[in-house]
XYZ file of C-alpha atoms in Angstrom:
700
model
C -17.378 25.728 -31.740
C -14.136 23.674 -32.222
C -10.867 25.326 -31.241
C -7.683 24.122 -33.038
C -4.324 25.529 -31.775
C -1.963 25.853 -34.582
C 1.795 26.117 -34.710
C 3.808 27.152 -37.776
C 7.512 26.680 -37.958
C 9.459 28.962 -40.375
C 12.909 27.713 -41.467
C 16.138 28.918 -39.747
C 18.141 29.614 -42.769
C 18.715 33.426 -43.668
C 15.863 34.764 -45.726
C 13.491 32.045 -44.841
C 10.885 34.221 -43.616
C 8.273 36.281 -45.536
C 6.131 39.380 -45.455
C 3.553 37.729 -47.615
C 0.045 36.754 -45.917
C -0.387 33.112 -45.103
C -3.815 31.601 -44.465
C -4.678 28.080 -43.452
C -7.479 25.668 -44.341
C -7.915 22.481 -42.227
C -9.447 19.490 -43.900
C -10.772 16.595 -41.583
C -12.842 13.351 -42.148
C -15.851 15.107 -40.976
C -15.532 18.528 -42.613
C -13.422 21.623 -43.738
C -12.589 24.843 -41.886
C -12.947 28.158 -43.549
C -9.824 29.755 -45.043
C -8.352 31.779 -41.963
C -5.662 34.500 -42.204
C -2.730 33.561 -39.839
C -2.062 36.801 -38.092
C -1.098 37.905 -34.653
C 0.396 41.245 -33.150
C 3.854 41.819 -34.419
C 5.882 40.188 -37.318
C 4.421 36.759 -38.433
C 6.618 34.110 -40.211
C 10.155 35.493 -39.447
C 13.177 33.480 -39.919
C 13.450 30.847 -37.240
C 10.001 31.616 -35.820
C 7.470 29.254 -34.234
C 4.216 31.188 -34.604
C 1.193 30.091 -32.593
C -2.452 30.721 -33.675
C -6.082 29.878 -32.815
C -8.557 28.607 -35.632
C -12.163 28.496 -34.495
C -14.441 26.070 -36.500
C -18.192 25.597 -36.315
C -17.857 21.938 -35.722
C -15.211 19.323 -34.902
C -13.499 18.315 -38.183
C -12.816 14.589 -37.049
C -9.379 13.099 -37.845
C -7.223 15.799 -39.654
C -6.008 14.498 -42.929
C -4.870 17.609 -45.009
C -4.132 21.301 -44.534
C -3.773 23.908 -47.202
C -1.401 26.894 -46.911
C -2.247 29.836 -48.886
C 0.382 32.382 -49.631
C -0.899 35.873 -50.942
C 0.255 39.358 -51.370
C 0.380 41.503 -48.264
C -0.262 45.280 -48.828
C 2.227 46.941 -51.096
C 5.055 44.508 -50.060
C 6.830 42.825 -53.065
C 6.403 38.957 -53.323
C 9.078 37.079 -51.451
C 9.689 33.479 -50.820
C 8.800 31.586 -47.472
C 10.355 28.349 -46.186
C 7.977 26.479 -44.131
C 9.326 23.780 -41.796
C 6.058 22.339 -40.471
C 2.691 22.935 -39.144
C 1.467 21.309 -36.037
C -2.203 21.397 -34.900
C -3.728 20.404 -31.539
C -7.259 19.219 -32.012
C -10.034 19.748 -29.433
C -9.524 16.132 -28.391
C -5.880 16.995 -27.456
C -4.302 14.918 -30.258
C -1.604 16.659 -32.004
C -1.257 16.246 -35.769
C 2.058 16.818 -37.698
C 2.158 18.354 -41.121
C 5.810 18.298 -42.477
C 6.420 20.678 -45.369
C 10.296 21.437 -45.542
C 9.878 23.431 -48.746
C 9.784 26.859 -50.128
C 6.682 28.601 -51.286
C 7.988 31.028 -53.929
C 5.154 32.782 -55.406
C 1.421 33.368 -54.568
C 0.224 29.761 -54.362
C -1.645 27.141 -52.316
C 0.410 24.186 -50.825
C -1.615 21.138 -49.456
C 0.123 19.106 -46.982
C -0.782 15.743 -45.665
C -0.745 14.486 -42.053
C 2.836 12.922 -41.399
C 1.772 9.242 -40.822
C 3.626 7.250 -43.586
C 1.286 5.627 -45.955
C 1.600 3.708 -49.006
C -1.183 3.840 -51.422
C -2.748 0.660 -50.341
C -3.175 2.233 -46.771
C -5.224 4.981 -48.379
C -8.969 4.457 -48.924
C -10.544 8.086 -48.712
C -11.155 9.520 -52.186
C -9.579 12.884 -51.130
C -6.256 11.308 -50.037
C -5.967 9.257 -53.170
C -6.683 12.245 -55.321
C -3.990 13.983 -53.250
C -1.445 11.451 -54.044
C -2.115 11.556 -57.780
C -2.109 15.291 -57.853
C 1.098 15.574 -56.053
C 2.955 12.974 -58.322
C 1.310 14.635 -61.352
C 2.655 18.052 -60.289
C 6.155 16.991 -59.717
C 6.315 15.087 -62.970
C 5.078 18.257 -64.724
C 7.880 20.182 -63.174
C 10.690 17.826 -62.905
C 11.913 16.404 -66.183
C 14.713 14.186 -67.380
C 17.329 15.658 -69.763
C 20.082 13.932 -71.645
C 23.463 15.426 -70.538
C 25.786 13.158 -72.468
C 24.436 10.068 -74.268
C 25.330 7.039 -72.390
C 25.385 8.502 -69.021
C 22.590 8.880 -66.359
C 20.013 11.648 -67.426
C 19.783 14.378 -65.159
C 17.349 17.141 -64.001
C 16.301 19.559 -66.503
C 16.162 23.220 -65.423
C 13.030 24.419 -67.188
C 13.612 28.205 -66.736
C 17.175 28.120 -68.021
C 18.210 27.922 -71.801
C 21.905 27.991 -72.155
C 23.454 28.362 -75.526
C 24.259 25.204 -77.062
C 27.651 24.242 -78.935
C 27.590 20.847 -80.640
C 30.411 18.673 -81.383
C 30.266 16.220 -84.114
C 32.552 13.158 -83.861
C 32.113 10.223 -86.467
C 33.063 7.720 -83.787
C 30.543 8.446 -81.064
C 27.067 10.088 -80.600
C 26.527 13.823 -80.665
C 26.178 15.633 -77.409
C 25.809 19.031 -76.109
C 26.219 19.173 -72.527
C 28.092 22.356 -71.726
C 27.989 26.190 -72.024
C 30.516 27.714 -74.174
C 32.511 30.751 -73.316
C 31.480 31.179 -69.638
C 34.259 31.273 -67.020
C 33.963 28.836 -64.168
C 32.383 31.091 -61.576
C 29.846 32.500 -64.149
C 28.778 28.942 -65.041
C 28.304 27.950 -61.388
C 25.861 31.010 -61.078
C 23.687 29.204 -63.681
C 22.501 26.967 -60.707
C 20.496 30.042 -59.607
C 17.912 28.676 -62.219
C 17.273 25.626 -59.978
C 14.057 25.307 -58.186
C 14.403 26.750 -54.730
C 13.786 23.466 -53.209
C 16.740 21.909 -54.846
C 19.180 24.651 -54.069
C 21.646 25.223 -51.388
C 20.688 27.168 -48.259
C 21.840 30.746 -48.003
C 24.506 29.693 -45.444
C 25.916 26.771 -47.762
C 25.886 29.032 -50.597
C 27.888 31.839 -48.941
C 30.277 29.381 -47.496
C 30.942 27.676 -50.652
C 31.490 30.581 -52.754
C 33.177 32.746 -50.180
C 35.808 30.150 -49.839
C 36.277 29.477 -53.561
C 36.617 33.269 -54.536
C 39.506 34.140 -52.317
C 41.490 31.001 -53.025
C 41.172 31.704 -56.890
C 42.059 35.199 -56.495
C 45.133 34.194 -54.538
C 46.082 32.004 -57.417
C 45.737 34.769 -59.689
C 47.541 37.265 -57.738
C 50.498 34.929 -57.093
C 50.717 34.280 -61.002
C 50.045 30.664 -60.787
C 47.146 30.590 -63.036
C 49.080 32.250 -65.811
C 52.322 30.229 -65.607
C 52.618 27.739 -68.449
C 56.178 26.481 -67.690
C 57.209 23.270 -65.956
C 57.783 23.153 -62.380
C 61.595 23.803 -61.511
C 61.606 21.844 -58.349
C 59.288 19.374 -56.688
C 59.310 21.277 -53.375
C 57.746 24.428 -55.061
C 54.481 22.451 -55.202
C 54.189 22.664 -51.472
C 53.707 26.483 -52.083
C 50.374 25.934 -53.703
C 48.602 25.221 -50.287
C 50.814 26.700 -47.675
C 48.163 26.893 -45.136
C 46.040 23.919 -45.688
C 48.216 20.977 -44.332
C 47.190 17.989 -42.445
C 48.976 14.881 -41.029
C 47.958 12.986 -44.154
C 48.787 15.416 -46.774
C 52.141 15.968 -45.088
C 52.717 12.220 -45.047
C 51.689 12.086 -48.771
C 54.166 14.740 -49.689
C 57.088 12.886 -47.733
C 56.439 9.399 -48.730
C 54.616 9.595 -52.167
C 57.494 8.060 -53.960
C 57.800 4.935 -51.717
C 56.593 1.528 -52.919
C 54.828 0.944 -49.580
C 52.822 4.087 -49.665
C 52.106 3.430 -53.251
C 50.464 0.009 -52.455
C 48.889 1.514 -49.326
C 46.705 3.704 -51.310
C 45.040 0.846 -53.270
C 43.590 -0.199 -49.775
C 43.054 3.066 -47.943
C 43.294 5.808 -50.458
C 40.548 7.730 -52.115
C 40.080 4.997 -54.837
C 39.937 1.787 -52.648
C 37.618 -0.115 -54.747
C 39.596 -0.969 -57.768
C 42.165 -3.663 -56.816
C 41.352 -7.355 -57.440
C 42.990 -10.556 -56.255
C 44.945 -12.273 -59.194
C 44.848 -16.015 -59.447
C 46.204 -16.001 -62.948
C 48.603 -13.643 -64.883
C 46.608 -12.375 -67.832
C 48.231 -12.896 -71.250
C 48.253 -9.264 -72.052
C 50.660 -8.768 -69.101
C 53.498 -11.334 -69.649
C 55.115 -11.082 -66.235
C 57.433 -13.971 -65.507
C 58.752 -15.498 -62.341
C 62.362 -14.406 -63.143
C 61.201 -10.889 -63.342
C 59.447 -10.534 -59.897
C 61.163 -13.311 -57.883
C 63.435 -10.795 -56.101
C 60.275 -8.947 -54.788
C 58.390 -12.051 -53.382
C 60.537 -13.036 -50.459
C 62.736 -16.310 -50.069
C 61.907 -19.746 -50.764
C 58.699 -18.754 -52.970
C 57.891 -17.949 -56.563
C 55.121 -16.272 -58.635
C 53.005 -19.217 -58.986
C 53.209 -20.220 -55.358
C 52.233 -16.583 -54.302
C 49.337 -16.697 -56.754
C 47.986 -19.729 -55.409
C 48.177 -18.317 -51.848
C 46.168 -15.457 -53.084
C 49.023 -12.865 -52.386
C 49.054 -11.480 -55.824
C 46.740 -8.550 -56.861
C 45.977 -6.629 -60.084
C 45.082 -3.132 -60.853
C 43.935 -2.885 -64.377
C 42.999 0.369 -66.166
C 41.796 -1.147 -69.300
C 38.718 1.027 -69.194
C 40.795 3.943 -70.156
C 42.486 2.402 -73.309
C 42.470 4.285 -76.548
C 40.789 7.416 -75.316
C 42.248 10.364 -77.263
C 43.947 13.435 -75.620
C 43.857 17.149 -76.054
C 46.389 20.054 -76.131
C 46.829 22.136 -72.943
C 48.494 25.463 -73.126
C 49.654 24.693 -76.515
C 51.286 21.296 -75.803
C 49.856 17.947 -76.873
C 49.136 15.528 -73.807
C 49.539 12.094 -73.484
C 47.817 9.013 -72.042
C 48.000 5.166 -71.207
C 45.958 2.364 -69.628
C 48.536 0.668 -67.515
C 48.431 -2.654 -65.551
C 50.026 -2.896 -62.099
C 50.836 -6.116 -60.338
C 51.144 -6.086 -56.692
C 52.327 -8.489 -53.908
C 50.852 -8.497 -50.460
C 53.620 -9.709 -47.964
C 55.070 -8.823 -44.514
C 55.714 -5.200 -45.651
C 52.074 -4.623 -46.938
C 50.976 -4.232 -50.471
C 53.862 -3.561 -52.787
C 54.011 -2.890 -56.595
C 56.237 -5.618 -58.386
C 55.541 -4.827 -62.025
C 54.114 -2.179 -64.121
C 53.167 -2.201 -67.998
C 52.095 1.143 -69.520
C 49.830 -0.449 -72.161
C 47.202 -3.124 -72.511
C 49.128 -4.428 -75.468
C 52.645 -6.118 -74.637
C 55.477 -5.826 -77.114
C 59.093 -4.777 -77.520
C 58.095 -0.940 -77.390
C 56.235 -1.704 -73.878
C 58.713 -2.832 -71.372
C 57.575 -4.327 -68.156
C 58.967 -1.852 -65.350
C 60.224 -3.400 -62.188
C 61.342 -2.075 -58.727
C 64.913 -2.946 -59.647
C 64.977 -0.504 -62.665
C 66.580 2.807 -62.332
C 65.086 5.241 -59.696
C 63.536 7.465 -62.101
C 62.223 4.814 -64.528
C 60.452 3.110 -61.731
C 59.196 6.446 -60.173
C 57.875 7.719 -63.593
C 56.011 4.302 -64.222
C 54.459 4.658 -60.821
C 53.402 8.240 -61.722
C 51.782 6.886 -64.948
C 49.800 4.610 -62.833
C 48.713 7.319 -60.478
C 47.886 9.412 -63.605
C 45.465 6.560 -64.466
C 44.048 6.643 -60.901
C 43.056 10.216 -61.356
C 40.561 9.285 -64.023
C 39.212 6.066 -62.633
C 38.676 7.969 -59.265
C 37.427 11.372 -60.613
C 35.513 10.263 -63.482
C 34.198 6.662 -62.457
C 34.418 6.162 -58.724
C 33.374 9.553 -57.777
C 31.523 11.479 -60.342
C 29.595 8.672 -61.902
C 29.333 6.117 -59.211
C 28.293 8.436 -56.547
C 27.078 11.914 -57.933
C 25.285 11.092 -61.193
C 23.746 7.758 -59.796
C 22.657 9.516 -56.733
C 21.071 12.305 -58.609
C 19.105 9.703 -60.687
C 17.874 8.031 -57.531
C 16.852 11.476 -56.289
C 14.856 12.642 -59.135
C 13.102 9.449 -59.623
C 12.032 9.664 -56.035
C 10.754 13.161 -56.569
C 8.739 11.987 -59.520
C 7.119 9.010 -58.141
C 6.970 9.008 -54.414
C 4.499 11.377 -52.665
C 5.588 13.007 -49.410
C 3.668 10.791 -47.431
C 5.169 7.690 -48.768
C 7.327 5.892 -46.246
C 10.126 5.432 -48.746
C 10.047 9.083 -49.378
C 10.471 9.889 -45.780
C 13.206 7.316 -45.398
C 15.063 8.771 -48.572
C 14.699 12.462 -48.540
C 17.436 13.205 -46.079
C 19.926 11.409 -48.492
C 19.028 13.706 -51.461
C 19.704 17.002 -49.634
C 21.444 19.487 -52.014
C 22.605 16.677 -54.442
C 21.050 18.304 -57.666
C 22.757 21.753 -56.614
C 26.215 20.374 -56.059
C 25.837 18.199 -59.483
C 24.830 21.388 -61.193
C 28.044 23.070 -59.880
C 30.058 19.949 -60.763
C 28.833 20.039 -64.328
C 29.950 23.493 -64.512
C 33.227 22.914 -62.907
C 34.061 19.669 -64.847
C 32.045 19.298 -67.953
C 31.776 22.750 -69.447
C 33.949 24.661 -72.041
C 36.471 26.513 -69.520
C 35.999 23.903 -66.781
C 38.534 21.577 -65.267
C 38.332 18.784 -67.989
C 38.921 21.323 -70.814
C 41.595 23.204 -69.248
C 43.211 20.770 -66.734
C 43.027 17.133 -68.019
C 44.817 15.248 -70.806
C 41.620 13.756 -71.843
C 39.453 16.922 -72.251
C 35.860 17.206 -72.281
C 34.796 14.307 -74.436
C 37.630 11.982 -73.302
C 36.596 12.488 -69.589
C 32.806 11.932 -70.558
C 33.818 8.632 -72.529
C 35.528 7.066 -69.563
C 32.178 7.495 -67.673
C 30.210 6.168 -70.598
C 32.466 3.098 -70.858
C 32.129 2.549 -66.993
C 28.277 2.786 -66.920
C 28.068 0.321 -69.826
C 29.832 -2.186 -67.544
C 28.296 -1.158 -64.115
C 26.208 -3.809 -62.372
C 23.807 -4.058 -59.550
C 26.035 -6.667 -57.802
C 29.125 -4.040 -57.833
C 27.003 -1.710 -55.856
C 26.045 -4.247 -53.383
C 29.006 -3.818 -51.000
C 29.529 -7.115 -49.318
C 29.163 -8.928 -52.553
C 31.594 -6.659 -54.251
C 34.502 -7.429 -51.696
C 33.877 -11.128 -52.449
C 33.859 -10.856 -56.047
C 37.062 -8.860 -56.032
C 38.622 -11.577 -53.696
C 39.581 -8.870 -51.062
C 37.199 -9.983 -48.229
C 40.119 -11.231 -46.095
C 42.778 -8.827 -47.098
C 44.595 -7.552 -43.946
C 44.882 -3.910 -43.252
C 42.097 -2.914 -45.481
C 40.548 -0.345 -43.208
C 38.166 1.052 -45.930
C 36.611 -2.466 -46.202
C 36.344 -3.001 -42.490
C 34.826 0.563 -41.832
C 32.548 0.399 -45.027
C 30.965 -2.916 -43.984
C 30.412 -1.653 -40.593
C 28.464 1.508 -41.724
C 26.718 -0.768 -44.441
C 25.540 -2.997 -41.600
C 24.279 -0.070 -39.617
C 22.302 1.329 -42.596
C 21.044 -2.262 -43.500
C 19.722 -2.612 -40.074
C 18.073 0.696 -39.908
C 16.569 0.245 -43.420
C 15.229 -3.319 -42.340
C 13.485 -1.926 -39.217
C 11.883 0.800 -41.394
C 10.886 -1.311 -44.221
C 9.488 -4.291 -42.120
C 7.284 -1.859 -40.156
C 5.488 -0.494 -43.281
C 5.675 -3.595 -45.541
C 4.537 -6.529 -43.572
C 4.994 -9.052 -46.348
C 5.970 -9.518 -49.972
C 2.617 -8.863 -51.335
C 2.906 -5.381 -50.072
C 5.904 -4.771 -51.911
C 5.043 -6.106 -55.153
C 1.589 -4.435 -54.956
C 3.009 -0.879 -54.346
C 2.689 0.810 -57.778
C 4.516 3.932 -56.685
C 7.597 1.921 -55.533
C 7.613 0.020 -58.684
C 7.276 3.015 -60.734
C 10.356 4.535 -58.873
C 12.374 1.464 -59.459
C 11.433 1.141 -63.102
C 12.315 4.801 -63.834
C 15.782 4.429 -62.181
C 16.559 1.454 -64.559
C 15.395 3.422 -67.541
C 17.009 6.816 -66.707
C 20.044 5.857 -64.716
C 20.986 2.518 -66.311
C 19.538 3.425 -69.501
C 17.431 0.238 -69.750
C 20.516 -1.887 -70.062
C 19.462 -5.433 -68.837
C 23.010 -6.663 -68.541
C 23.433 -4.279 -65.553
C 21.425 -6.546 -63.466
C 19.372 -3.782 -61.904
C 15.947 -4.832 -61.128
C 12.972 -3.322 -63.044
C 10.681 -4.337 -60.251
C 10.972 -5.532 -56.510
C 8.762 -8.595 -55.346
C 9.939 -9.150 -51.746
C 10.873 -7.437 -48.658
C 14.553 -8.685 -48.874
C 14.849 -7.231 -52.234
C 13.434 -4.036 -51.075
C 15.839 -3.799 -48.136
C 18.853 -4.437 -50.333
C 17.727 -1.987 -52.884
C 17.255 0.921 -50.373
C 20.345 0.062 -48.481
C 22.396 0.399 -51.932
C 20.693 3.836 -52.411
C 21.487 5.300 -48.927
C 25.019 3.802 -48.900
C 25.676 5.229 -52.360
C 24.399 8.665 -51.454
C 26.309 8.895 -48.012
C 29.155 6.599 -46.943
C 30.324 5.755 -50.554
C 30.550 9.269 -51.373
C 32.584 10.137 -48.176
C 35.107 7.272 -48.883
C 36.022 8.756 -52.447
C 35.527 12.399 -51.698
C 36.650 13.315 -47.995
C 40.248 12.622 -48.668
C 40.570 14.263 -52.153
C 42.656 17.196 -51.091
C 45.018 15.300 -48.685
C 45.912 12.864 -51.334
C 45.994 15.120 -54.295
C 47.502 18.421 -53.089
C 50.886 16.923 -53.780
C 50.464 16.937 -57.443
C 52.919 13.947 -58.497
C 50.816 11.672 -56.463
C 47.662 12.403 -58.704
C 48.536 14.046 -61.807
C 45.625 15.008 -64.253
C 47.829 15.240 -67.282
C 51.068 13.869 -68.643
C 52.996 15.947 -71.244
C 55.364 13.295 -72.569
C 54.455 9.926 -73.949
C 54.845 6.741 -71.915
C 58.207 5.397 -71.781
C 59.023 2.712 -74.635
C 62.625 1.824 -73.390
C 64.206 1.639 -70.080
C 67.021 3.633 -68.840
C 66.323 7.079 -70.462
C 64.403 8.720 -67.774
C 66.153 11.489 -65.783
C 64.783 13.880 -63.116
C 64.631 16.519 -66.037
C 62.386 14.087 -68.140
C 60.345 13.463 -65.060
C 59.565 17.090 -64.257
C 58.913 17.754 -68.071
C 56.283 15.010 -68.074
C 54.251 16.332 -65.033
C 51.581 18.931 -65.667
C 52.754 22.506 -65.936
C 52.225 24.957 -63.116
C 48.985 26.320 -64.597
C 47.370 22.997 -65.239
C 48.391 21.799 -61.669
C 46.829 24.906 -60.180
C 43.566 24.762 -62.055
C 43.047 21.127 -61.180
C 43.837 21.567 -57.555
C 41.767 24.714 -57.183
C 38.645 22.638 -58.353
C 39.647 19.694 -56.214
C 40.187 22.082 -53.238
C 36.589 23.525 -53.826
C 34.940 20.196 -54.149
C 36.838 18.592 -51.314
C 36.030 21.077 -48.728
C 32.601 20.655 -47.125
C 30.838 23.978 -46.635
C 28.700 24.817 -43.701
C 25.202 23.448 -43.200
C 26.361 19.884 -42.883
C 24.188 17.075 -41.754
C 26.208 13.989 -40.536
C 24.743 10.435 -41.243
C 21.919 9.515 -38.929
C 21.179 13.121 -37.914
C 17.494 13.922 -39.245
C 16.298 17.381 -37.778
C 13.628 17.412 -40.186
C 10.605 15.626 -38.744
C 9.203 13.292 -41.377
C 8.615 10.117 -39.388
C 6.053 10.620 -36.507
C 5.242 7.041 -35.653
C 7.148 5.609 -32.413
C 8.662 2.651 -34.246
C 10.538 4.437 -36.844
C 11.464 7.126 -34.374
C 12.925 4.525 -32.252
C 14.888 2.879 -35.346
C 16.365 6.285 -35.902
C 17.726 6.688 -32.386
C 19.074 3.213 -32.525
C 20.730 3.822 -35.978
C 22.485 6.938 -34.330
C 23.610 4.920 -31.372
C 25.171 2.240 -33.549
C 26.889 4.826 -35.773
C 28.341 6.498 -32.599
C 29.859 3.120 -31.660
C 31.315 2.577 -35.024
C 32.873 6.163 -34.735
C 34.212 5.210 -31.244
C 35.992 1.895 -32.822
C 37.350 3.690 -35.721
C 39.043 6.437 -33.458
C 40.293 4.021 -31.014
C 41.904 1.962 -33.930
C 43.473 5.012 -35.490
C 45.390 5.822 -32.383
C 47.598 2.856 -33.320
C 48.041 3.402 -36.991
C 50.945 5.443 -38.572
C 48.384 6.714 -41.115
C 44.916 7.137 -39.642
C 41.874 6.220 -41.810
C 38.975 8.154 -40.887
C 37.139 8.901 -44.203
C 34.158 6.370 -43.047
C 33.946 7.714 -39.515
C 30.189 8.333 -39.351
C 30.904 11.855 -37.765
C 32.512 12.814 -41.089
C 30.067 11.153 -43.470
C 27.243 13.418 -44.506
C 23.659 12.067 -45.040
C 23.673 13.163 -48.640
C 26.007 14.259 -51.485
C 26.144 17.913 -51.111
C 29.828 18.663 -51.905
């Protein structure tokens, strides 16, 4: 007789345990055990439990390769799900085998798990293991399907058990799309996520944290009458009353300094959309700024051409928003523009020196200057901040992190088995991404959601801005070091976002390099991995929609290519999202700094703007509160967080990757220390890329 000592770990989240019967079959290279019920005196498989059992076999099973967990009905108790963390088996030889699960078993079913050693398909030779790989991928591809949400945007996870009613809009200028649920209030739309597979959904703790924070805040807005008030704000200071108890050092700074040119320019470097600004070497024809216009703002003994040659002139161009139509909000037509903003970096920092509120110059499109009247200049800057709302929320945030990360995640689930080294490396960086994207689609891109009730562009305009951006997205733009060089900002002083992002990128890249080179000793191993190649091909097809001009690879042939690709994926799913998400509420709670709609058209002549017209142009009370309620919800990380580098789930068991994980944590800890020391000397601390505040995955 051979005795195997078995430990079964149940998840710690509330309701992870089960009353169903669990049996175990052990498969080794020299045989297979009988199916044995795992049962001892008292409660089995309670939440957070580590249960121990003994399995007797007629003979030694050899090297253990697979186990099967059988979940069956127990007595008269109703079926209930079980979350299994892992199974650990000590063989008669004393060797310990680890079988990671980290998934739900919902019904009465059998779950086959492989031993935890990371293996590509080339590493497997046993027919039973090769068949297990094929069957796992086949089952996941049968379950997880791609679905078109908006033509021209990355496809997303189809929810097979949910069939929302569909409302179709026809527009002769663009393809038909059907991506939202009509007539449902926001909170009901969010509940549609209950149809997600259990393994894609929030934990009980995170779900409770999310909704218990949203509900009271929404109720408070309603009780105070803010969600029913369609009038203009009477006084700017009344906006502070929206979040009286949610103030931070930065949110207070924004409120006090939002109208200053210095802070306006600062936000291009260290705000929540710090990847837009570019060095300008030549003034574009569509923006006819002359030396006479801006000379007073450049300093003594210099001129515009000299500053261009020195590399001190920068441009923020919002051309991607040009020509998108607007909607009515609360019975009033909204307005839109695609401005250009010229900035100068000098002794006082980044300062705006010229703003044009159209992509087409002309007599009805004046160039606004800091020397214009106070209200003209302030309203021109507010129009630019309005454009920032869309380039941030639609493009930098929703498209370039959430939607792209979801495509990375789904392609991984469909093509990489759990034993694959890349699955083990990437799975922590996909946690809850599908769930938050499902909530995001309900909040942003459904009738009755934010884009329909709180944005000038409405549903179709918001989606159109993302479609345009995806059509121009390139692989190089996601490769962070090259993006800074391409934008000409690699040596721009006081660019803390760049400094911190490159530090975190470097730590991720080194970690990825150590893992990849351990499992892929040469280029042939990369090129010859069909599962890896299928993953890459599906991302190109379903995320980039097969657009060759994107430069995204359709295959990877070398180890350096794979390292770069995986680094881009992990950075996008973690640090890049933190940079554009964490500070949302701090920079947006003061609405004039980040308006989602404008109720008067862009100024066509100078000298007519007053405080009254400025206030009448800003969003009304109701629109402001709807927008800020959603941004507050999406900007506050619920509980059950996992900071970057913290991997409590045991997927890697080999010594080398475990050492790499610990070294990664130490490097991130040093980066965190450096950031906090630097911030002590800054009037406005920049901490959004402090690794302690970066989550492993996009989960909010």
